[in-house]
Coordinates of C-alpha atoms and ligand atoms in Angstrom, one line a residue:
X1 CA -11.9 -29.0 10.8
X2 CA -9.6 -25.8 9.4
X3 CA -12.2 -23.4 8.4
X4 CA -12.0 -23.2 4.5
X5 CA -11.6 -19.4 3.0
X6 CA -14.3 -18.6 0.6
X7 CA -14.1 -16.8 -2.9
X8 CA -16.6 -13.9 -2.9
X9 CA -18.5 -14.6 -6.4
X10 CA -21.9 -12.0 -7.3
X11 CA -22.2 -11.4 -3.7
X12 CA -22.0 -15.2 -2.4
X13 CA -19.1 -16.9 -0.4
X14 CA -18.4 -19.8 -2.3
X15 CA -16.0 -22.8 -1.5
X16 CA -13.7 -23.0 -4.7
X17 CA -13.2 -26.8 -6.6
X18 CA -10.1 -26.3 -6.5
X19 CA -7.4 -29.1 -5.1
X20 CA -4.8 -26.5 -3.7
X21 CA -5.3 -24.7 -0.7
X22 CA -2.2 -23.3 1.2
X23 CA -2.5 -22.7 5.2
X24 CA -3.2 -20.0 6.9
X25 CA -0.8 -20.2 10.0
X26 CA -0.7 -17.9 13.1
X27 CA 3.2 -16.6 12.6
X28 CA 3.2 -16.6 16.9
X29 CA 2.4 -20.2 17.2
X30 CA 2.4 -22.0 13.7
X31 CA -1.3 -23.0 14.3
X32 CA -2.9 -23.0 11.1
X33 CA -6.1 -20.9 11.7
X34 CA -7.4 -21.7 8.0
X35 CA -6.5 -22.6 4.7
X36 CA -7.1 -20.5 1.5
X37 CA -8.0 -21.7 -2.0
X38 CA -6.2 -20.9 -5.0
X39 CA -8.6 -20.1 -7.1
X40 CA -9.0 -22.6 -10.6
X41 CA -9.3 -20.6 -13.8
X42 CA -12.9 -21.4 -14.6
X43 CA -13.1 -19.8 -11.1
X44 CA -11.4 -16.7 -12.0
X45 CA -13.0 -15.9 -15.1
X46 CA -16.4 -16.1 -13.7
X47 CA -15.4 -13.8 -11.2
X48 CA -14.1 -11.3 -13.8
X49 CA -17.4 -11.8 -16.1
X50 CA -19.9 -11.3 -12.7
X51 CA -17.9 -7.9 -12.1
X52 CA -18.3 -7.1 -15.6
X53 CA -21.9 -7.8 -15.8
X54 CA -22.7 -5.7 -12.1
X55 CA -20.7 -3.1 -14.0
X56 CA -23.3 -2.4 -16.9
X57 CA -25.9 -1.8 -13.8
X58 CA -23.3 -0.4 -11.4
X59 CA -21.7 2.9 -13.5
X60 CA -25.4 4.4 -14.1
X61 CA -26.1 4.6 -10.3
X62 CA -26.2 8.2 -9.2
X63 CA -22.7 9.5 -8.1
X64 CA -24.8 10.5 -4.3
X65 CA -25.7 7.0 -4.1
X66 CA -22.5 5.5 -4.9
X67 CA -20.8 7.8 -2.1
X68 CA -24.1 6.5 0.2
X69 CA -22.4 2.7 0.2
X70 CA -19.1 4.5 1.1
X71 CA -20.5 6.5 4.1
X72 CA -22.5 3.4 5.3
X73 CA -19.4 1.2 5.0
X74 CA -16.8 3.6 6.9
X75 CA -19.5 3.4 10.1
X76 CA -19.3 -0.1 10.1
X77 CA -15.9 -0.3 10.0
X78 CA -15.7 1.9 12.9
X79 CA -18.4 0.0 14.8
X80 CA -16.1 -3.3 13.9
X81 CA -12.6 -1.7 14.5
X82 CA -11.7 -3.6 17.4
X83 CA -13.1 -6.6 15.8
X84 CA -11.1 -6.3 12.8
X85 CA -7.9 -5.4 14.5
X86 CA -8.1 -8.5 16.4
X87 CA -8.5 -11.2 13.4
X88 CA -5.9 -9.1 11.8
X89 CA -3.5 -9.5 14.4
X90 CA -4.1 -13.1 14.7
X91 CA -3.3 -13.7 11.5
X92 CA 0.0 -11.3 10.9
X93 CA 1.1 -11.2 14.5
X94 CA 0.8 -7.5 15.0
X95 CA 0.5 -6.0 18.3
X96 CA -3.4 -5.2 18.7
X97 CA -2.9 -1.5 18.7
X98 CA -0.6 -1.9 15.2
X99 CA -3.5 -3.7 13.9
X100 CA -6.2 -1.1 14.6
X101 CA -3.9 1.5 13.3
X102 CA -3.9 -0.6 10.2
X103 CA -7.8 -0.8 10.1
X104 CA -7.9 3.1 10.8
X105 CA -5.4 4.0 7.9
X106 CA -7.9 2.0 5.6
X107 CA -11.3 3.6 7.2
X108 CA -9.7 7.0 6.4
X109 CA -9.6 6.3 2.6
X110 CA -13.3 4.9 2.5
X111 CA -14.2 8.1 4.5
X112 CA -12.7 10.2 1.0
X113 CA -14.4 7.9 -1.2
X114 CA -17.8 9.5 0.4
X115 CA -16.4 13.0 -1.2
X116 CA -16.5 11.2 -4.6
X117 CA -18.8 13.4 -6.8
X118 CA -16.8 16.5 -5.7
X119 CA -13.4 14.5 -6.4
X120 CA -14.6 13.3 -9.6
X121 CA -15.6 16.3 -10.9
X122 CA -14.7 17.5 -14.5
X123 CA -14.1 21.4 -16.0
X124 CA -16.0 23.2 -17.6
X125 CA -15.1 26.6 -19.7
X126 CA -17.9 28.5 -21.3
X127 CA -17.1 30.0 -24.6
X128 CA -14.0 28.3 -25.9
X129 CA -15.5 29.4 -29.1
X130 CA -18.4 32.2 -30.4
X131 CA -21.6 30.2 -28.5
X132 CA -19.3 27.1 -28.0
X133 CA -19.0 25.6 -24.6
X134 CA -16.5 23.1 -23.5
X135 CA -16.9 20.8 -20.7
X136 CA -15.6 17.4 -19.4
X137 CA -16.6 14.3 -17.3
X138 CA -15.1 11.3 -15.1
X139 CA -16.1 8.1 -16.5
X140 CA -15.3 4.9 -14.7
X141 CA -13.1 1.9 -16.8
X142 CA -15.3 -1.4 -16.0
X143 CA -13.5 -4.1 -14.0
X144 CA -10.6 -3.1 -12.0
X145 CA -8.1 -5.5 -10.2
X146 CA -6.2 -5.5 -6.9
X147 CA -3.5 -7.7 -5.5
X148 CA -2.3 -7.0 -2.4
X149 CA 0.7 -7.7 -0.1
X150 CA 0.3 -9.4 3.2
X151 CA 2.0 -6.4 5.5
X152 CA -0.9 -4.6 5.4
X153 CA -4.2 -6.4 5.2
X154 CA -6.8 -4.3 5.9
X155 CA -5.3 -0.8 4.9
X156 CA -4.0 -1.5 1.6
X157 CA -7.5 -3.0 -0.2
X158 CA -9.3 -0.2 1.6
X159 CA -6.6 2.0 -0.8
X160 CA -8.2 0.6 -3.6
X161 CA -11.8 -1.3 -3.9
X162 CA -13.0 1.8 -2.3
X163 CA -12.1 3.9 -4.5
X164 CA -12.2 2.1 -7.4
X165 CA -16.0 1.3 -6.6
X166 CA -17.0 4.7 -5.7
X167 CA -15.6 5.7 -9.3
X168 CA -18.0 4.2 -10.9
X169 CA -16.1 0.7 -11.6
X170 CA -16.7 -3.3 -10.1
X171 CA -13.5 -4.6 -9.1
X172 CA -11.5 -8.0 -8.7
X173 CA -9.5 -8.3 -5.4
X174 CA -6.8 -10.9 -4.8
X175 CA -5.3 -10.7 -1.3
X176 CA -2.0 -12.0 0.0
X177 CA -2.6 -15.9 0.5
X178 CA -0.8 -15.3 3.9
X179 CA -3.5 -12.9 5.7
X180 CA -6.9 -13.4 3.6
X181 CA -9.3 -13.6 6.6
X182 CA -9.2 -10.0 7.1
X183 CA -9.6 -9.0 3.6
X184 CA -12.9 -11.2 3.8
X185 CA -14.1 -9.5 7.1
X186 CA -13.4 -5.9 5.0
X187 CA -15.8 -7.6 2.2
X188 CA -18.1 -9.0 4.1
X189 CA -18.8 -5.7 6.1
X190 CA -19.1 -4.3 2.4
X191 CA -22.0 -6.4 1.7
X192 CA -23.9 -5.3 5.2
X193 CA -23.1 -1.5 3.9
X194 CA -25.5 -2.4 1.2
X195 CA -22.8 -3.0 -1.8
X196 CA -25.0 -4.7 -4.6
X197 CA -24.2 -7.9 -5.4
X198 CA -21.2 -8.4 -7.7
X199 CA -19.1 -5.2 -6.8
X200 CA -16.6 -6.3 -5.5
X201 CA -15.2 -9.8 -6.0
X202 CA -12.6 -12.0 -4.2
X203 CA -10.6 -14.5 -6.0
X204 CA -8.0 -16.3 -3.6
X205 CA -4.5 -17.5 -4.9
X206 CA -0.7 -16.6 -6.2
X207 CA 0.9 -16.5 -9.4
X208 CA -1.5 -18.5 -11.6
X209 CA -4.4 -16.7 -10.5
X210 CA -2.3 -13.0 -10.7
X211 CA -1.1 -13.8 -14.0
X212 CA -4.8 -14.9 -15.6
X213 CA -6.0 -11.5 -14.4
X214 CA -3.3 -9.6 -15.2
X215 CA -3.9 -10.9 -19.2
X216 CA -7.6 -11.4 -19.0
X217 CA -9.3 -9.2 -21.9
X218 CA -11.9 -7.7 -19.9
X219 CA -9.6 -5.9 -16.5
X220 CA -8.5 -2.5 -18.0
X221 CA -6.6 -1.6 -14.9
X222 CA -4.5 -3.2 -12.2
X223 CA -3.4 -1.9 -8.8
X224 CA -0.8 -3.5 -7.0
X225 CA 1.0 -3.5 -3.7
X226 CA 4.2 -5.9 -2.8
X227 CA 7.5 -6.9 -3.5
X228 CA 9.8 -5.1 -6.6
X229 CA 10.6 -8.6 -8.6
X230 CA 6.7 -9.2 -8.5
X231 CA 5.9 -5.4 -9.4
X232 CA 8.1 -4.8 -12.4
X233 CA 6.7 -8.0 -13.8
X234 CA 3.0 -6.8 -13.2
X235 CA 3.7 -3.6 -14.7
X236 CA 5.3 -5.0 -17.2
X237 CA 3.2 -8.1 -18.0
X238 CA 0.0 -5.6 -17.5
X239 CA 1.3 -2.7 -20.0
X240 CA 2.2 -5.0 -22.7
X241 CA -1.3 -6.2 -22.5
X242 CA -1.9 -2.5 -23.3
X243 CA -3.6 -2.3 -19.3
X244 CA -3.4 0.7 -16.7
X245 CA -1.1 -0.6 -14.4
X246 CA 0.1 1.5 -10.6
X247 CA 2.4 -1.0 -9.2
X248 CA 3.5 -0.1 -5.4
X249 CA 7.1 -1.9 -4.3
X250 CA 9.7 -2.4 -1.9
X251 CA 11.7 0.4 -0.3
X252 CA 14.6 1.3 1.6
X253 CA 13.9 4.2 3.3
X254 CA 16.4 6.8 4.8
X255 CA 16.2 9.3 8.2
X256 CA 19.1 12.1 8.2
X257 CA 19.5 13.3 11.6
X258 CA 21.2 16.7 11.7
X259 CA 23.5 17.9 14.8
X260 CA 20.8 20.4 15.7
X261 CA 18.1 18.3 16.0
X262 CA 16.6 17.1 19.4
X263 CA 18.3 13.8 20.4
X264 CA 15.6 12.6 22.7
X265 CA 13.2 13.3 19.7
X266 CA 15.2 11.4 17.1
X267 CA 15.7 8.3 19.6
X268 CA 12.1 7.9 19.8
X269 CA 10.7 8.6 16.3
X270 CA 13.8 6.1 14.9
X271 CA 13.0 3.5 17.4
X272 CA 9.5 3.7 16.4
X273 CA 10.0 3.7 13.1
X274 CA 12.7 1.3 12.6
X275 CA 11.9 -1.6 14.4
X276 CA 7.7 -1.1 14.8
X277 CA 5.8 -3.8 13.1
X278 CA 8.8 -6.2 13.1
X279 CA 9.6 -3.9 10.3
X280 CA 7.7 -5.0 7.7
X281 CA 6.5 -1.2 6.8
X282 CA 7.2 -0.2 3.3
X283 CA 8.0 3.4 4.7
X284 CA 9.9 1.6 7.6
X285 CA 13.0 3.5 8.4
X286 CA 15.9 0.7 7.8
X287 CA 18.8 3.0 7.2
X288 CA 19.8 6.0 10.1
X289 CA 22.2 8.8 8.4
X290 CA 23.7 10.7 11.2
X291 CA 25.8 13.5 9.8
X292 CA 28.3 14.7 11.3
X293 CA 27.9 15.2 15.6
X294 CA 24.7 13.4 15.4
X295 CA 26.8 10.2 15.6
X296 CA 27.5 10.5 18.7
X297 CA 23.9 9.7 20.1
X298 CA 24.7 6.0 18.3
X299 CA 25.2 4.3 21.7
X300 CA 21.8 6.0 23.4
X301 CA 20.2 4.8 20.1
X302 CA 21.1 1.0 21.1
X303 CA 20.4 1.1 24.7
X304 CA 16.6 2.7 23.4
X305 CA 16.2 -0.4 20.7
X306 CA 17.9 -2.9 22.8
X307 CA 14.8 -2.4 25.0
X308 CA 12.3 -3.3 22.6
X309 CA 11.0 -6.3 22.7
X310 CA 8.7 -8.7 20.5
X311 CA 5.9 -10.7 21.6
X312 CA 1.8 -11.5 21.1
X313 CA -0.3 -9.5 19.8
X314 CA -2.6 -9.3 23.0
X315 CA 0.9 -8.3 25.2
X316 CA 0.6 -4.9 26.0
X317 CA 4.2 -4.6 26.4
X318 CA 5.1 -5.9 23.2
X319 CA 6.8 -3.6 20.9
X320 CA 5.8 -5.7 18.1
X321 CA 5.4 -9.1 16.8
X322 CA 6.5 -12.1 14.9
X323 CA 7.8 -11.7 11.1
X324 CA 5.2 -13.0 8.5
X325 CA 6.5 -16.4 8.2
X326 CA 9.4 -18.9 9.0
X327 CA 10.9 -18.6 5.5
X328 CA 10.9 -14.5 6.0
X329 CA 12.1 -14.8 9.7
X330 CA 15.6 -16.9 8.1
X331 CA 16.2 -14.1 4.8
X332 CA 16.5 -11.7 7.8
X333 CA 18.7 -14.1 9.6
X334 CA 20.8 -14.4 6.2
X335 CA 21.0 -10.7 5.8
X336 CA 22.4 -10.2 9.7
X337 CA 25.1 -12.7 8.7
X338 CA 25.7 -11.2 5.7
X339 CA 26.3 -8.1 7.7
X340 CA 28.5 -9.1 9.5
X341 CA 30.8 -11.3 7.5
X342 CA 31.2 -8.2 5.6
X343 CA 32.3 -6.2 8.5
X344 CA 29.5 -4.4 9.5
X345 CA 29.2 -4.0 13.4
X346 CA 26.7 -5.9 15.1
X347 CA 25.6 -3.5 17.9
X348 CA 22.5 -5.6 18.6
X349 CA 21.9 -8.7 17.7
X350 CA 18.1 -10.3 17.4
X351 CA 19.0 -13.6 15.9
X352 CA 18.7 -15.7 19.0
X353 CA 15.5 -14.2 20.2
X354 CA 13.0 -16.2 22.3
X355 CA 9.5 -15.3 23.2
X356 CA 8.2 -17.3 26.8
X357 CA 5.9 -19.6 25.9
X358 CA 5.9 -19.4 22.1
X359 CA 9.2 -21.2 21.2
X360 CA 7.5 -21.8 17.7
X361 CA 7.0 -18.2 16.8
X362 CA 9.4 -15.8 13.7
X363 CA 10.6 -13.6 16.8
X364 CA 13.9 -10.9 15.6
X365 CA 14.7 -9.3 18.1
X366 CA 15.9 -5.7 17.4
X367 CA 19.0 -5.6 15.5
X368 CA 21.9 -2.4 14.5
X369 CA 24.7 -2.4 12.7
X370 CA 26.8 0.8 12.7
X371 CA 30.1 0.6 9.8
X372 CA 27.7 0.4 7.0
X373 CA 28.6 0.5 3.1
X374 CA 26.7 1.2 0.4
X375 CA 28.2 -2.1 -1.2
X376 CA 27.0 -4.7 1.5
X377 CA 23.6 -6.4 1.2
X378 CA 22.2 -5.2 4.3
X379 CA 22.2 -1.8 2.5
X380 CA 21.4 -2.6 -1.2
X381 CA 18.4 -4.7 -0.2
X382 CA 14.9 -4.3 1.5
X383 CA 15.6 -6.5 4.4
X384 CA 12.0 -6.6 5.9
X385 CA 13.1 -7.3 9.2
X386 CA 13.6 -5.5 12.7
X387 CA 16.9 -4.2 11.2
X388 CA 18.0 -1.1 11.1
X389 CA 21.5 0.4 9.8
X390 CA 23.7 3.7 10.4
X391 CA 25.7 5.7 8.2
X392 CA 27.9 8.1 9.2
X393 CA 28.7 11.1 6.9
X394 CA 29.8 15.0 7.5
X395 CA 27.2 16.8 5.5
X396 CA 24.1 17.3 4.5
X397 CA 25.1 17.2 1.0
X398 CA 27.1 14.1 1.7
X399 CA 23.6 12.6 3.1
X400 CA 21.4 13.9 -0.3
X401 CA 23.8 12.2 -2.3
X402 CA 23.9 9.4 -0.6
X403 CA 20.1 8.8 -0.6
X404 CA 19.6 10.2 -4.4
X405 CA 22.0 7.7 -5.5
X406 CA 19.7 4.9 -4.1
X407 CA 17.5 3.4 -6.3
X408 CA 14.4 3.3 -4.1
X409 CA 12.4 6.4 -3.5
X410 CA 9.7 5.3 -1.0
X411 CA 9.8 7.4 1.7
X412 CA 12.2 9.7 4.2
X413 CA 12.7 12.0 6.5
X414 CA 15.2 14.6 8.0
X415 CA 15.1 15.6 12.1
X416 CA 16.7 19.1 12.2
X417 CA 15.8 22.6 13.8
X418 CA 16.8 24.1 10.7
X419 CA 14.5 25.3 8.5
X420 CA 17.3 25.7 5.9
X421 CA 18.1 22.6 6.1
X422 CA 14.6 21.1 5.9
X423 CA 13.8 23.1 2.8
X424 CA 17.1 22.2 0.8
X425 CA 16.1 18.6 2.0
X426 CA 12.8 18.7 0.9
X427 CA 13.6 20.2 -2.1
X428 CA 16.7 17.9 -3.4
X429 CA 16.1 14.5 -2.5
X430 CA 14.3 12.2 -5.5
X431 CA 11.9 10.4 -2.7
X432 CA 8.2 11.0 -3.3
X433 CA 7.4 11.3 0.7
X434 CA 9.1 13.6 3.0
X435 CA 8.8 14.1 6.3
X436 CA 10.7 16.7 8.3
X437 CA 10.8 16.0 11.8
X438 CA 8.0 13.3 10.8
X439 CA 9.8 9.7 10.7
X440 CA 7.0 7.8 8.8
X441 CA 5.7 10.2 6.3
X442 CA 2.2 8.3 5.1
X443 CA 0.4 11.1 3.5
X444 CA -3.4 11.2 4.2
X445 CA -5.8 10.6 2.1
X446 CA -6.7 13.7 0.6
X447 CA -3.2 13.5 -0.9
X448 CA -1.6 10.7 -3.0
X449 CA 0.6 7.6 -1.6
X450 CA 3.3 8.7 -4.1
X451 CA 6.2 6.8 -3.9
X452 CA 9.0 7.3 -6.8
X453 CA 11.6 5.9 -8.6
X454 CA 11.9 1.3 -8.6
X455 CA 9.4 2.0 -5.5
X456 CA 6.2 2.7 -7.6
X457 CA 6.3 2.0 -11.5
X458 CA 3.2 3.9 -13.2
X459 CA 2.0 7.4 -13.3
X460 CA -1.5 8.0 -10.9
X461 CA -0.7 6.8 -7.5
X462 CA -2.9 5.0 -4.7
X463 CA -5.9 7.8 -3.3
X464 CA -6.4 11.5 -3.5
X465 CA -7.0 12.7 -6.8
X466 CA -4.5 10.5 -8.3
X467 CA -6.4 7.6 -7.8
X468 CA -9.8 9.1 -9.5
X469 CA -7.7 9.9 -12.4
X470 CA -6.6 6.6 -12.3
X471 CA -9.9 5.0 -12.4
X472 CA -11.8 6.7 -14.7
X473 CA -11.4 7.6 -17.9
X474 CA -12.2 11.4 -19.0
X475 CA -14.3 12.4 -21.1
X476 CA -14.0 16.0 -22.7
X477 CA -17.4 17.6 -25.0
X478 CA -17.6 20.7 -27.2
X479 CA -20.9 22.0 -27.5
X480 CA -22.3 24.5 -29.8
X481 CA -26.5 25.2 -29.6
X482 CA -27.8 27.0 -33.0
X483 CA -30.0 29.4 -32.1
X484 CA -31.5 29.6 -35.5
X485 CA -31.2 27.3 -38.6
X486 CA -29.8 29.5 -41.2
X487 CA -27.0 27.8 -42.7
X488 CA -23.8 29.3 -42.6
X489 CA -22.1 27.1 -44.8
X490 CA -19.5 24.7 -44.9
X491 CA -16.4 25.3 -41.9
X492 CA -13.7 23.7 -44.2
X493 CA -10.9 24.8 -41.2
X494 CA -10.2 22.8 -37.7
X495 CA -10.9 25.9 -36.1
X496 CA -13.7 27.0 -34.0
X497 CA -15.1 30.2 -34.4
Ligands
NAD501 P1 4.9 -10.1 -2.7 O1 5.4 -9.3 -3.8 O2 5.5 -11.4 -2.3 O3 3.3 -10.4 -2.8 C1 2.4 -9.4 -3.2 C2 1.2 -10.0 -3.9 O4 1.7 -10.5 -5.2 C3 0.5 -11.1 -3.2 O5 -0.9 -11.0 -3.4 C4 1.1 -12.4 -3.8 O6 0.2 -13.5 -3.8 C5 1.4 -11.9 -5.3 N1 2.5 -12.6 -5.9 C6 3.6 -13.2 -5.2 N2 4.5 -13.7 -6.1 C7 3.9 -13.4 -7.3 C8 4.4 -13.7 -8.6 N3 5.6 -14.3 -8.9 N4 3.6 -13.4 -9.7 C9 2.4 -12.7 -9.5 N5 2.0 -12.4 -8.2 C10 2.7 -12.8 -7.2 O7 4.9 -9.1 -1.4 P2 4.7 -9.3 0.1 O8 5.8 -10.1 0.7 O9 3.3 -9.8 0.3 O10 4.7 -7.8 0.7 C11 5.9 -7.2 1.1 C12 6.4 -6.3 0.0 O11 5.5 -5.3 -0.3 C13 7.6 -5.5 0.5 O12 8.6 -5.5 -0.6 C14 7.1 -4.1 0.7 O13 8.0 -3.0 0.6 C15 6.1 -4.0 -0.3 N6 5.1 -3.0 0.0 C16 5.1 -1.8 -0.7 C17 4.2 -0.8 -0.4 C18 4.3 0.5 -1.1 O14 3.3 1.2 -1.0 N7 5.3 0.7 -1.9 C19 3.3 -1.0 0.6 C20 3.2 -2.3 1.3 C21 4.1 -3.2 1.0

């Protein structure tokens, strides 16, 4: 029988009532490894109100012990890495060593959330006034919520229940219904860290069950990671009902390659970059800019992509697997068509691409279009897909402009030996992650995940500092201590003195 996913209610797996569950398939083969609930409302709700009763126990536990869980979990998760990686790449179709980078990226945020009491601390300034001192504190919210995309199962809910928990709050996760069963390993392993009961909970489902939690009276803050139609209506939806809301969406990320750059260094990062994890990175690199000479290392480019090639996730020489799911595998087709009805060039082609002995799997194979414009599809939209696109232009400038005047602000990077170049790169472009001479620019996470512009909607982004700030609430005192009780009389001003 399909092994049934459970909700995670108070610290028990628990099959839901519910009469819609939704497979689980393996994107390589079709098999459908499990099928996950969603979740019925009553379901939902007493999630939300377990997390909000673990809460009135949870926030007065010492700040040490609090980080204690943390530094228990993230030695578990290294002792269960491989372990992990491989259920996760059973269930996405990642190559195995994609998959463990995908465990490690998440490990390294629950190894910060062990520095929680010195992130969380407050300020303190001693005589704001005669004898008056003024200090303040981090104070966690109550029940937080997470939904999460299905690209990155195991590293984006470590961005957030982690955190969230070591602040001080419970929190509500909702995976992607399309990869759930390594969210459950991550929760599960929680448990055996010695979470109590009730911290974190795991509701299964799609829009019904995002939207109940998104208006429900008692989840002051919601992360989310995904796609920009669903963001702007979380953040939207969320704000209105007057909630904290950090939405994280789609991209289309840019690399300029400058003449002086290293051409053997730029064909690898881009292939890498472009094509790795069928695409389907947010900070993917989809579109090349090659200004001015830098164009002619287009055809080395092809030969180095046309040499990729997908497959399982236990093929060592896989460059990376399936797409997510059939329906994602034919959008990409559409967009390659669309490219080149419009009169892009094709100079590879990965419609038609077959994997021995999985006939039934979402194989692209790599794809490039040189003859891009900024009108066609292939450019204006996230494609998602193992397709990357070149632009030719003469200048730097020409490059800034070109990217500035995109409406995503995910991620990018410029190859160059200049350092002149790098710094009025780094300095113009509206993108919230740079890399120079760094293709995929993920900050770590004693810095922020800070995407800009219709790629993150919100203020505090995901980790770091940001994401304390984020989760708690501060709380700012003024103190004065008489040392006597003569009576000064009445201070009629607003003024300390
Ligand atoms: P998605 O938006 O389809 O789904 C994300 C989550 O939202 C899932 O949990 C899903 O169940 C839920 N959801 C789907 N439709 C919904 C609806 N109508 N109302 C409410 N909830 C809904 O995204 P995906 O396909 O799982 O993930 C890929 C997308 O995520 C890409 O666009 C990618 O760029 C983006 N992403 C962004 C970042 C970032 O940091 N900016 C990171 C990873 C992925």
């Amino acid at each position: 029988m399909t092994k049934k996913v459970p909700l995670l209610i108070n610290g028990e797996m628990v099959q839901s009532k519910t009469q819609h569950w939704i497979p689980v398939t393996n994107p390589a083969t079709q098999e459908v490894i499990a099928e996950v609930p969603c979740a019925t409302p009553d379901e939902v709700n007493h999630a939300v109100a377990m997390a909000k009763a673990a809460f009135q126990t949870w926030k007065e536990v010492p700040v040490s012990d609090r980080a204690r869980v943390m530094l228990r979990y993230q030695a578990l998760l290294k002792e269960h890495h491989d372990e992990i990686a491989t259920l996760l790449s059973q269930e996405t179709g990642k190559t195995f060593e994609d998959a463990k980078g995908d465990v490690w990226r998440g490990i390294e945020v629950v190894e910060h959330a062990c520095h929680i009491a010195s992130l969380s601390m407050g300020e303190t300034v001693e005589n704001v006034a005669r004898k008056v001192d003024c200090y303040s504190y981090t104070q966690p919210l109550g029940v937080c919520v997470g939904i999460t995309p299905f690209n990155f199962p195991a590293m984006i809910p470590l961005w957030m229940f982690p955190m969230a928990i070591a602040c001080g709050n419970t929190f509500v996760l909702k995976p992607s219904e399309q990869d759930p069963l390594t969210p459950m390993r991550l929760a599960e392993l929680f448990q055996q860290a010695g979470a109590p009961a009730g911290l974190l909970q795991i509701v299964h489902g799609t829009k019904d069950v995002v939207d109940q939690l998104l208006v429900h009276p008692d989840t002051p803050a919601i992360s989310f990671v995904g796609s920009v139609a669903v963001g702007e209506h979380i953040y939207k939806t969320g704000t209105d009902h007057m909630k904290r809301v950090q939405a994280f969406a789609g991209a289309k990320n840019h690399m300029v390659i400058m003449p002086d750059a290293q051409k053997s260094h730029v064909i690898n990062n881009l292939v890498g970059s472009s094509v790795g994890a069928a695409g389907q990175r947010c900070m993917a690199i989809s579109v090349a800019v090659f200004v001015g000479a830098s164009r002619e290392w287009i055809p080395e480019l092809t030969d180095a992509l046309a040499k990729v090639r997908p497959g399982v996730w236990n093929d060592p020489q896989a460059g990376y697997g399936p797409l997510i799911n059939p329906q994602a595998k034919q959008r990409v087709l559409r967009f390659i068509q669309e490219g080149k009805d419009a009169g892009a060039e094709c100079l590879l082609d990965g419609s038609d691409c077959k994997v021995d002995g999985y006939p039934e799997g979402n194989w692209i194979g790599p794809t490039f279009f040189k003859g891009v414009t900024t009108e066609m599809s292939i450019y204006t939209e996230e494609i998602f897909g193992p397709v990357l696109i070149a632009i030719e232009v003469d200048t730097l400038e020409q490059a800034i402009e070109l990217i500035n005047a995109n409406p995503y602000g995910n991620g990018t990077s410029i190859f160059t030996a200049s350092g002149a170049a790098a710094r009025k790169y780094q300095h113009e472009i509206q993108v919230g992650q740079v890399g120079i001479n760094v293709p995929v620019p993920v900050p770590l996470p004693f810095f922020s995940f800070t995407g800009w512009r219709k790629s993150f909607y919100g203020d505090q982004h995901a980790y770091g500092k940001q994401a304390v700030r984020f989760y708690t609430e501060t709380k700012t005192v003024t103190a004065r201590w008489f040392e006597d009780d003569l009576a000064s009389g009445p201070n009629m001003t607003i003024q300390l003195k």
